[in-house]
Amino acid sequence: DQQVKQNSPSLSVQEGRISILNCDYTNSMFDYFLWYKKYPAEGPTFLISISSIKDKNEDGRFTVFLNKSAKHLSLHIVPSQPGDSAVYFCAAGGSYNTDKLIFGTGTRLQVFP
Amino acid sequence: DADVTQTPRNRITKTGKRIMLECSQTKGHDRMYWYRQDPGLGLQLIYYSFDVKDINKGEISDGYSVSRQAQAKFSLSLESAIPNQTALYFCATSEPSGGQETQYFGPGTRLLVL
């Protein structure tokens, strides 16, 4: 039973437009959520996070929105750049699980000129 | 220098062979993890360690073992490699901060079992 789901395996967006990556979860016990970015031949790198007590967190071009009632979070990238092309993983953690992270399956974002 | 390093970066081995993947970190974190990534399956936790004397199984520990030689070193062994262990393996470290854990990953080891 997958607790963190990314239902879109891929997304293609034109440079300068908004990229929206989605993530759904099933467990209301999660305390926080993170987004990681992964380039080929590299490990995932931390991008942005949000606490379950907030509904929005912004860092430059990246904003994460959390809708707890829908158990849904999204990552917005505005404006999208070719260097944003990567695989994005959402992850969830909480003290109930000794803070071990549970990862989604990833969404491959391609930003084209 | 990278904070989390993994050796080797690529490895080809044969069915039945024993192999070891190594991870070292300079971040000073107590917590270390081993994951595998398969296409379409995301990152699955194999083993984790919250300090040198603490070792715990993750979701998919069968066929694997680990050793935490020091705070900075966490090794993953495949006792008798099989083809379905062909995958990308990642080591990660973390330390609680501000009410959450952020994990920092190594560059990965690509393993092919023939």
mmCIF file of C-alpha atoms in Angstrom, chain B residues 15-103:
data_model
loop_
_atom_site.group_PDB
_atom_site.id
_atom_site.type_symbol
_atom_site.label_atom_id
_atom_site.label_comp_id
_atom_site.label_asym_id
_atom_site.label_seq_id
_atom_site.Cartn_x
_atom_site.Cartn_y
_atom_site.Cartn_z
ATOM 1 C CA THR B 15 24.907 -14.173 -9.620
ATOM 2 C CA GLY B 16 26.022 -15.688 -6.327
ATOM 3 C CA LYS B 17 28.882 -13.308 -5.677
ATOM 4 C CA ARG B 18 29.187 -11.355 -2.447
ATOM 5 C CA ILE B 19 29.643 -7.639 -2.872
ATOM 6 C CA MET B 20 29.892 -4.633 -0.603
ATOM 7 C CA LEU B 21 28.838 -1.070 -1.264
ATOM 8 C CA GLU B 22 30.398 1.574 0.934
ATOM 9 C CA CYS B 23 29.181 4.928 2.146
ATOM 10 C CA SER B 24 31.077 7.641 3.971
ATOM 11 C CA GLN B 25 29.896 11.020 5.221
ATOM 12 C CA THR B 26 31.551 14.140 6.569
ATOM 13 C CA LYS B 27 28.356 15.824 7.757
ATOM 14 C CA GLY B 28 28.666 14.490 11.299
ATOM 15 C CA HIS B 29 25.157 13.052 11.215
ATOM 16 C CA ASP B 30 24.188 10.122 13.399
ATOM 17 C CA ARG B 31 21.507 8.771 11.094
ATOM 18 C CA MET B 32 22.349 6.874 7.913
ATOM 19 C CA TYR B 33 20.213 5.021 5.396
ATOM 20 C CA TRP B 34 20.464 2.694 2.410
ATOM 21 C CA TYR B 35 17.880 2.864 -0.380
ATOM 22 C CA ARG B 36 17.431 1.223 -3.731
ATOM 23 C CA GLN B 37 15.748 2.818 -6.694
ATOM 24 C CA ASP B 38 14.029 0.800 -9.385
ATOM 25 C CA PRO B 39 12.284 2.335 -12.397
ATOM 26 C CA GLY B 40 8.747 3.367 -11.462
ATOM 27 C CA LEU B 41 9.141 2.390 -7.821
ATOM 28 C CA GLY B 42 10.775 5.414 -6.263
ATOM 29 C CA LEU B 43 13.149 4.992 -3.345
ATOM 30 C CA GLN B 44 12.725 1.944 -1.139
ATOM 31 C CA LEU B 45 14.393 1.756 2.261
ATOM 32 C CA ILE B 46 16.673 -1.244 2.766
ATOM 33 C CA TYR B 47 18.287 -0.579 6.169
ATOM 34 C CA TYR B 48 18.802 2.362 8.460
ATOM 35 C CA SER B 49 20.929 3.211 11.466
ATOM 36 C CA PHE B 50 20.267 5.948 14.003
ATOM 37 C CA ASP B 51 23.674 5.612 15.639
ATOM 38 C CA VAL B 52 26.674 3.303 15.618
ATOM 39 C CA LYS B 53 24.999 0.701 17.839
ATOM 40 C CA ASP B 54 21.604 0.867 16.158
ATOM 41 C CA ILE B 55 20.708 -1.096 12.996
ATOM 42 C CA ASN B 56 17.172 -1.520 11.688
ATOM 43 C CA LYS B 57 15.558 -3.260 8.755
ATOM 44 C CA GLY B 58 13.663 -1.231 6.212
ATOM 45 C CA GLU B 59 10.949 -2.267 3.766
ATOM 46 C CA ILE B 60 13.100 -4.546 1.611
ATOM 47 C CA SER B 61 15.958 -5.916 3.727
ATOM 48 C CA ASP B 62 15.845 -9.554 2.530
ATOM 49 C CA GLY B 63 19.083 -10.503 0.767
ATOM 50 C CA TYR B 64 20.986 -7.550 2.247
ATOM 51 C CA SER B 65 23.029 -6.899 5.372
ATOM 52 C CA VAL B 66 24.712 -3.773 6.724
ATOM 53 C CA SER B 67 27.558 -2.741 8.965
ATOM 54 C CA ARG B 68 27.951 0.591 10.766
ATOM 55 C CA GLN B 69 31.684 0.701 11.298
ATOM 56 C CA ALA B 70 31.742 4.252 12.655
ATOM 57 C CA GLN B 71 29.529 7.312 12.747
ATOM 58 C CA ALA B 72 30.848 8.237 9.315
ATOM 59 C CA LYS B 73 30.666 4.826 7.604
ATOM 60 C CA PHE B 74 27.748 2.586 6.692
ATOM 61 C CA SER B 75 28.256 -0.393 4.365
ATOM 62 C CA LEU B 76 25.687 -2.463 2.507
ATOM 63 C CA SER B 77 26.420 -6.079 1.570
ATOM 64 C CA LEU B 78 24.727 -8.429 -0.836
ATOM 65 C CA GLU B 79 25.642 -11.849 0.514
ATOM 66 C CA SER B 80 24.771 -13.723 -2.660
ATOM 67 C CA ALA B 81 23.805 -11.361 -5.444
ATOM 68 C CA ILE B 82 20.842 -12.181 -7.695
ATOM 69 C CA PRO B 83 19.718 -10.474 -10.927
ATOM 70 C CA ASN B 84 16.676 -8.776 -9.366
ATOM 71 C CA GLN B 85 19.059 -6.834 -7.132
ATOM 72 C CA THR B 86 20.133 -4.923 -10.207
ATOM 73 C CA ALA B 87 19.257 -1.342 -9.270
ATOM 74 C CA LEU B 88 20.565 2.061 -8.302
ATOM 75 C CA TYR B 89 21.600 2.209 -4.638
ATOM 76 C CA PHE B 90 21.710 5.373 -2.588
ATOM 77 C CA CYS B 91 23.121 6.122 0.819
ATOM 78 C CA ALA B 92 21.734 9.043 2.809
ATOM 79 C CA THR B 93 22.357 10.799 6.106
ATOM 80 C CA SER B 94 20.132 12.985 8.240
ATOM 81 C CA GLU B 95 19.851 14.826 11.501
ATOM 82 C CA PRO B 96 16.670 16.188 13.089
ATOM 83 C CA SER B 97 16.366 19.956 12.813
ATOM 84 C CA GLY B 98 13.441 22.293 13.268
ATOM 85 C CA GLY B 99 11.007 19.469 13.766
ATOM 86 C CA GLN B 100 11.825 17.637 10.587
ATOM 87 C CA GLU B 101 14.402 15.372 9.057
ATOM 88 C CA THR B 102 16.102 16.355 5.833
ATOM 89 C CA GLN B 103 18.054 13.563 4.214
#
